[in-house]
Short mmCIF file of C-alpha atoms in Angstrom, two decimals:
data_model
loop_
_atom_site.label_atom_id
_atom_site.label_comp_id
_atom_site.label_asym_id
_atom_site.label_seq_id
_atom_site.Cartn_x
_atom_site.Cartn_y
_atom_site.Cartn_z
CA MET Y 1 43.78 78.25 66.08
CA LYS Y 2 46.48 75.61 66.70
CA ARG Y 3 49.11 77.97 65.35
CA LEU Y 4 47.94 80.71 67.72
CA LEU Y 5 48.07 78.33 70.70
CA PHE Y 6 51.54 77.18 69.66
CA LEU Y 7 52.84 80.77 69.49
CA LEU Y 8 51.25 81.56 72.86
CA PHE Y 9 52.82 78.43 74.41
CA PHE Y 10 56.23 79.29 72.90
CA SER Y 11 56.06 82.86 74.24
CA ILE Y 12 55.17 81.66 77.74
CA CYS Y 13 58.05 79.14 77.74
CA ALA Y 14 60.55 81.73 76.49
CA ASN Y 15 59.56 84.18 79.22
CA ALA Y 16 59.56 81.47 81.85
CA PHE Y 17 63.13 80.39 81.14
CA SER Y 18 64.72 83.78 80.29
CA GLN Y 19 66.66 85.76 82.88
CA ILE Y 20 64.83 88.66 84.51
CA LEU Y 21 66.82 91.52 86.06
CA SER Y 22 65.20 93.83 88.59
CA SER Y 23 66.58 96.61 90.76
CA ASN Y 24 65.19 98.59 93.67
CA LEU Y 25 66.53 101.82 95.22
CA GLU Y 26 65.34 102.51 98.76
CA LYS Y 27 65.52 106.34 98.69
CA LYS Y 28 65.73 108.83 95.82
CA THR Y 29 66.21 111.75 98.22
CA MET Y 30 68.71 111.41 101.05
CA ALA Y 31 70.61 113.55 103.53
CA LEU Y 32 74.36 114.00 103.56
CA GLY Y 33 75.97 110.86 104.96
CA GLU Y 34 72.64 109.02 105.22
CA ILE Y 35 72.71 105.31 104.40
CA ASN Y 36 70.80 104.15 101.30
CA HIS Y 37 70.27 100.68 99.82
CA LEU Y 38 70.29 99.38 96.25
CA VAL Y 39 69.12 95.80 95.62
CA ILE Y 40 69.67 94.03 92.28
CA LYS Y 41 68.20 90.60 91.48
CA ILE Y 42 68.48 88.28 88.47
CA ASN Y 43 65.97 85.42 88.34
CA ASN Y 44 65.94 82.24 86.23
CA LEU Y 45 69.72 81.83 86.11
CA ASN Y 46 69.61 78.12 85.35
CA ASN Y 47 73.10 77.75 86.88
CA GLN Y 48 74.61 80.31 84.49
CA GLN Y 49 77.57 82.40 85.65
CA VAL Y 50 77.05 86.13 86.34
CA SER Y 51 79.88 88.59 85.62
CA ALA Y 52 79.80 92.14 87.00
CA ALA Y 53 82.00 94.78 88.60
CA PRO Y 54 83.93 93.55 91.67
CA LYS Y 55 82.74 94.14 95.21
CA ASN Y 56 82.72 97.79 96.34
CA GLU Y 57 83.37 98.95 92.75
CA LEU Y 58 79.90 98.80 91.19
CA LEU Y 59 78.78 102.40 91.83
CA PRO Y 60 80.40 105.62 90.47
CA PHE Y 61 83.02 107.38 92.58
CA HIS Y 62 80.59 109.89 94.21
CA PHE Y 63 78.94 107.00 96.05
CA GLU Y 64 80.76 105.70 99.13
CA GLU Y 65 80.03 101.97 99.28
CA ILE Y 66 79.77 100.76 102.88
CA LYS Y 67 78.73 97.17 102.28
CA ASP Y 68 78.44 95.10 99.12
CA SER Y 69 77.03 91.60 99.60
CA ILE Y 70 76.46 89.08 96.80
CA GLY Y 71 74.24 86.03 97.11
CA ILE Y 72 74.23 83.36 94.39
CA GLN Y 73 71.84 80.42 94.09
CA PRO Y 74 71.22 78.09 91.12
CA ASP Y 75 68.32 80.27 89.88
CA LEU Y 76 68.93 83.58 91.66
CA TYR Y 77 71.66 86.23 91.81
CA GLU Y 78 71.12 88.91 94.45
CA ARG Y 79 73.37 91.88 95.21
CA ARG Y 80 72.70 94.28 98.09
CA ILE Y 81 74.71 97.52 98.25
CA GLU Y 82 74.72 99.87 101.24
CA PHE Y 83 76.11 103.32 100.41
CA SER Y 84 76.28 107.00 101.40
CA VAL Y 85 77.00 110.29 99.61
CA TYR Y 86 78.96 113.12 101.21
CA GLU Y 87 78.35 115.88 98.65
CA GLU Y 88 75.24 117.95 98.01
CA GLY Y 89 73.60 117.82 94.59
CA THR Y 90 71.92 115.47 92.15
CA PHE Y 91 73.87 112.32 91.32
CA THR Y 92 73.13 109.55 88.83
CA ILE Y 93 73.56 105.83 89.20
CA PRO Y 94 73.99 104.86 85.52
CA GLU Y 95 72.90 101.66 83.84
CA LEU Y 96 74.82 98.85 85.53
CA GLU Y 97 75.82 95.91 83.33
CA PHE Y 98 75.57 92.25 84.31
CA LYS Y 99 76.69 89.51 81.94
CA VAL Y 100 74.70 86.29 82.24
CA GLY Y 101 76.13 83.65 79.94
CA ASP Y 102 76.26 85.39 76.56
CA ARG Y 103 73.62 88.01 77.43
CA ILE Y 104 74.20 91.52 78.76
CA LEU Y 105 71.51 92.73 81.16
CA LYS Y 106 71.31 96.35 82.33
CA THR Y 107 69.57 98.02 85.26
CA ILE Y 108 67.59 101.23 84.87
CA PRO Y 109 69.42 104.47 85.82
CA TYR Y 110 68.52 106.31 89.04
CA GLU Y 111 68.82 109.96 90.01
CA ILE Y 112 69.43 110.74 93.69
CA ASP Y 113 69.05 114.16 95.31
CA VAL Y 114 71.43 114.67 98.24
CA ILE Y 115 70.52 117.53 100.58
CA ASN Y 116 72.06 119.12 103.66
CA THR Y 117 69.36 118.89 106.32
CA ALA Y 118 71.24 121.30 108.57
CA GLN Y 119 70.59 124.21 106.17
CA LYS Y 120 66.99 125.09 106.97
CA GLY Y 121 67.38 128.81 107.73
CA ASP Y 122 67.21 128.33 111.50
CA GLN Y 123 68.53 131.32 113.41
CA ILE Y 124 71.04 130.69 116.18
CA ALA Y 125 71.00 133.29 118.90
CA ASP Y 126 73.94 134.01 121.19
CA ILE Y 127 73.40 133.18 124.85
CA MET Y 128 74.99 136.45 125.97
CA LYS Y 129 76.22 139.60 124.26
CA ASN Y 130 79.82 139.91 123.14
CA LYS Y 131 82.14 142.01 125.28
CA GLU Y 132 84.61 144.50 123.91
CA VAL Y 133 88.21 143.92 125.02
CA LYS Y 134 91.10 146.31 124.38
CA LEU Y 135 94.15 144.58 122.92
CA GLU Y 136 97.78 145.57 123.33
CA VAL Y 137 100.74 144.90 121.01
CA LYS Y 138 101.58 141.72 122.92
CA ASP Y 139 98.03 140.46 122.47
CA TYR Y 140 98.14 141.10 118.72
CA TRP Y 141 101.43 139.23 118.51
CA GLU Y 142 99.95 136.22 120.28
CA LEU Y 143 96.97 136.28 117.90
CA TYR Y 144 98.87 136.63 114.65
CA LYS Y 145 102.40 135.34 115.33
CA TRP Y 146 101.76 132.01 113.58
CA TYR Y 147 100.49 133.83 110.47
CA VAL Y 148 103.63 135.99 110.42
CA LEU Y 149 105.89 132.98 110.90
CA ALA Y 150 104.02 131.07 108.17
CA ALA Y 151 104.43 134.02 105.77
CA LEU Y 152 108.16 134.19 106.49
CA ALA Y 153 108.47 130.42 105.99
CA GLY Y 154 106.60 130.73 102.68
CA LEU Y 155 108.95 133.46 101.46
CA ALA Y 156 111.95 131.36 102.47
CA PHE Y 157 110.52 128.38 100.59
CA ILE Y 158 109.96 130.44 97.43
CA ALA Y 159 113.51 131.78 97.65
CA ALA Y 160 114.86 128.22 98.05
CA VAL Y 161 112.88 127.03 95.01
CA ILE Y 162 114.20 129.91 92.88
CA MET Y 163 117.77 129.16 93.95
CA PHE Y 164 117.30 125.46 93.22
CA ILE Y 165 115.92 126.15 89.75
CA LYS Y 166 118.69 128.61 88.98
CA TRP Y 167 121.73 126.83 90.42
CA GLY Y 168 120.87 123.42 91.81
CA ARG Y 169 118.78 121.72 89.13
CA ARG Y 170 119.96 118.17 88.54
CA LYS Y 171 120.50 116.78 85.10
CA LYS Y 172 117.37 115.07 83.82
CA ASP Y 173 117.33 111.35 83.16
CA PRO Y 174 117.91 110.57 79.47
CA PRO Y 175 114.89 109.23 77.50
CA VAL Y 176 116.30 105.69 77.33
CA VAL Y 177 116.42 105.48 81.15
CA ILE Y 178 112.81 106.64 81.44
CA THR Y 179 111.75 104.19 78.72
CA ASN Y 180 113.44 101.21 80.40
CA GLN Y 181 111.99 102.10 83.79
CA THR Y 182 108.48 102.32 82.33
CA LEU Y 183 108.87 98.99 80.52
CA LYS Y 184 109.82 97.40 83.86
CA GLU Y 185 106.67 98.87 85.45
CA LEU Y 186 104.55 97.46 82.59
CA ASP Y 187 106.14 94.03 83.04
CA SER Y 188 105.31 94.18 86.76
CA LEU Y 189 101.71 95.03 85.85
CA LYS Y 190 101.55 92.06 83.47
CA LYS Y 191 102.76 89.71 86.22
CA LYS Y 192 99.76 90.64 88.39
CA LYS Y 193 97.57 88.72 85.90
CA TYR Y 194 94.69 91.19 86.04
CA ILE Y 195 93.74 90.27 82.46
CA GLU Y 196 93.62 86.53 83.12
CA GLY Y 197 91.62 87.11 86.32
CA GLY Y 198 89.12 89.48 84.70
CA ASN Y 199 90.06 92.34 87.07
CA TYR Y 200 89.67 94.90 84.31
CA ARG Y 201 89.18 97.94 86.56
CA SER Y 202 92.46 97.49 88.46
CA PHE Y 203 94.22 96.74 85.17
CA TYR Y 204 93.14 99.98 83.51
CA VAL Y 205 93.70 102.10 86.64
CA GLU Y 206 97.33 100.96 86.91
CA LEU Y 207 97.93 101.02 83.14
CA ILE Y 208 96.70 104.63 82.87
CA ASP Y 209 98.71 105.70 85.96
CA ILE Y 210 101.93 104.24 84.48
CA SER Y 211 101.20 105.90 81.11
CA ARG Y 212 100.45 109.30 82.67
CA LYS Y 213 103.68 109.18 84.68
CA PHE Y 214 105.62 108.25 81.54
CA ILE Y 215 104.14 111.07 79.42
CA THR Y 216 104.84 113.58 82.19
CA THR Y 217 108.49 112.54 82.52
CA GLN Y 218 109.33 111.70 78.91
CA TYR Y 219 107.47 114.48 77.07
CA HIS Y 220 107.33 117.05 79.90
CA LEU Y 221 103.57 117.41 79.55
CA PRO Y 222 101.33 117.72 82.68
CA ALA Y 223 99.63 114.37 82.08
CA ASP Y 224 99.50 113.68 85.82
CA VAL Y 225 97.05 116.55 86.47
CA LEU Y 226 95.02 116.91 83.26
CA LEU Y 227 91.72 115.21 82.45
CA THR Y 228 91.81 112.82 79.50
CA ASP Y 229 90.08 115.18 77.04
CA ASP Y 230 92.38 118.07 77.99
CA LEU Y 231 95.48 115.87 77.76
CA VAL Y 232 94.53 114.55 74.29
CA GLN Y 233 93.90 118.10 73.08
CA LEU Y 234 97.25 119.27 74.46
CA ILE Y 235 99.11 116.38 72.78
CA LYS Y 236 97.49 117.24 69.44
CA GLU Y 237 98.44 120.92 69.79
CA ASN Y 238 101.97 120.18 71.06
CA ASN Y 239 103.03 118.17 67.96
CA THR Y 240 105.75 116.34 69.93
CA VAL Y 241 103.93 112.99 69.99
CA SER Y 242 103.62 111.22 66.63
CA GLN Y 243 100.16 110.56 65.19
CA ASP Y 244 100.44 106.79 65.81
CA ASN Y 245 101.36 107.32 69.46
CA GLU Y 246 98.75 110.05 69.79
CA LYS Y 247 96.06 107.63 68.56
CA VAL Y 248 97.13 104.97 71.08
CA VAL Y 249 96.99 107.42 74.00
CA GLU Y 250 93.55 108.70 73.00
CA GLU Y 251 91.97 105.26 72.50
CA VAL Y 252 93.41 103.59 75.61
CA PHE Y 253 92.82 106.57 77.94
CA LEU Y 254 89.21 107.04 76.82
CA ARG Y 255 88.51 103.32 77.26
CA GLY Y 256 90.13 103.46 80.70
CA ASP Y 257 87.72 106.27 81.70
CA LEU Y 258 84.74 104.25 80.47
CA VAL Y 259 85.85 101.24 82.51
CA LYS Y 260 86.47 103.32 85.64
CA PHE Y 261 83.40 105.55 85.64
CA ALA Y 262 80.75 104.15 83.27
CA LYS Y 263 81.33 100.48 84.17
CA THR Y 264 82.05 99.27 80.64
CA ILE Y 265 83.28 95.67 80.67
CA PRO Y 266 86.07 95.05 78.12
CA ASP Y 267 87.02 91.58 76.91
CA LYS Y 268 90.44 89.99 77.38
CA GLU Y 269 91.43 90.55 73.74
CA THR Y 270 90.84 94.30 74.09
CA MET Y 271 92.83 94.45 77.34
CA GLU Y 272 95.73 92.54 75.77
CA LYS Y 273 95.72 94.88 72.75
CA ASP Y 274 95.68 98.01 74.93
CA PHE Y 275 98.61 96.69 76.97
CA THR Y 276 100.61 95.88 73.83
CA ASP Y 277 99.79 99.27 72.24
CA ILE Y 278 100.97 101.19 75.33
CA LYS Y 279 104.15 99.12 75.51
CA GLU Y 280 104.91 99.82 71.84
CA PHE Y 281 104.12 103.51 72.39
CA VAL Y 282 106.72 103.61 75.17
CA LYS Y 283 109.31 101.96 72.92
CA ARG Y 284 108.57 104.37 70.04
CA SER Y 285 108.73 107.48 72.20
CA SER Y 286 112.48 107.94 71.65
CA LYS Y 287 111.81 108.45 67.93
CA ASP Y 288 109.37 111.25 68.78
CA LEU Y 289 112.02 112.97 70.87
CA GLU Y 290 114.72 112.51 68.22
CA PHE Y 291 112.46 114.10 65.61
CA GLU Y 292 111.61 116.95 67.98
CA ASN Y 293 115.31 117.64 68.64
CA LEU Y 294 116.05 117.69 64.90
CA ARG Y 295 113.19 120.12 64.33
CA LYS Y 296 114.54 122.42 67.05
CA ASP Y 297 118.03 122.32 65.53
CA VAL Y 298 116.65 123.31 62.15
#
């Protein structure tokens, strides 16, 4: 009996002093542009620090955050987010991570249906009947002259592009120039101290942008327009990038997507490693190009 009472007392104490995360979504169905509210609370903090995504960056990119307020007390963390959605469809707010001390707490996911309330099948009747008007050549010119001029301008632009490609193309920057420029951009990123400040989202956004620009210019692959999965597949099929560099691109780019869209929180060691791996990839790129040139010569 005493053992049972002791276990019951221990369970009550553990629950009383553990952190409790709760979340509440005001509306699960909303109109286009309508304002919705998400409230997240963590009780029993006991003065522990809470780490989460920065203000206005907690929700996925479909959700337009209007206001993001954070209230912190010794035993309570409260975050109120006011947002809207401007696309029709069903959207998901995934599990959102909050780090309290050494513990990771997650909210439940929510699905939100966004509808266009203007599309209800209402018929709109004209106030008066349309009148038929006979048009002359001058009238047609006034109606369509801008289309004609735009078509002529488009043809002129295409002709100019063809002439530029054929006769006026400038000599491309050598690989060493591109490499040095990219290394300077990486050094500038390092000086912003995103890693030391825990601003992991901004760090990965800028790191991936610099890497995509480098791959586009150095390897002449459309990294600036392709999704990560498509880019990785293209690199594997292209055989220009070495396997070591290919592995770095795949790992860092996929982690960058997780940080940006799924709200994964990386540690400082991982961020430092990803930065170093990308920097070494940039330095090694010239060897990839040298090997590719030798292969073409053979």
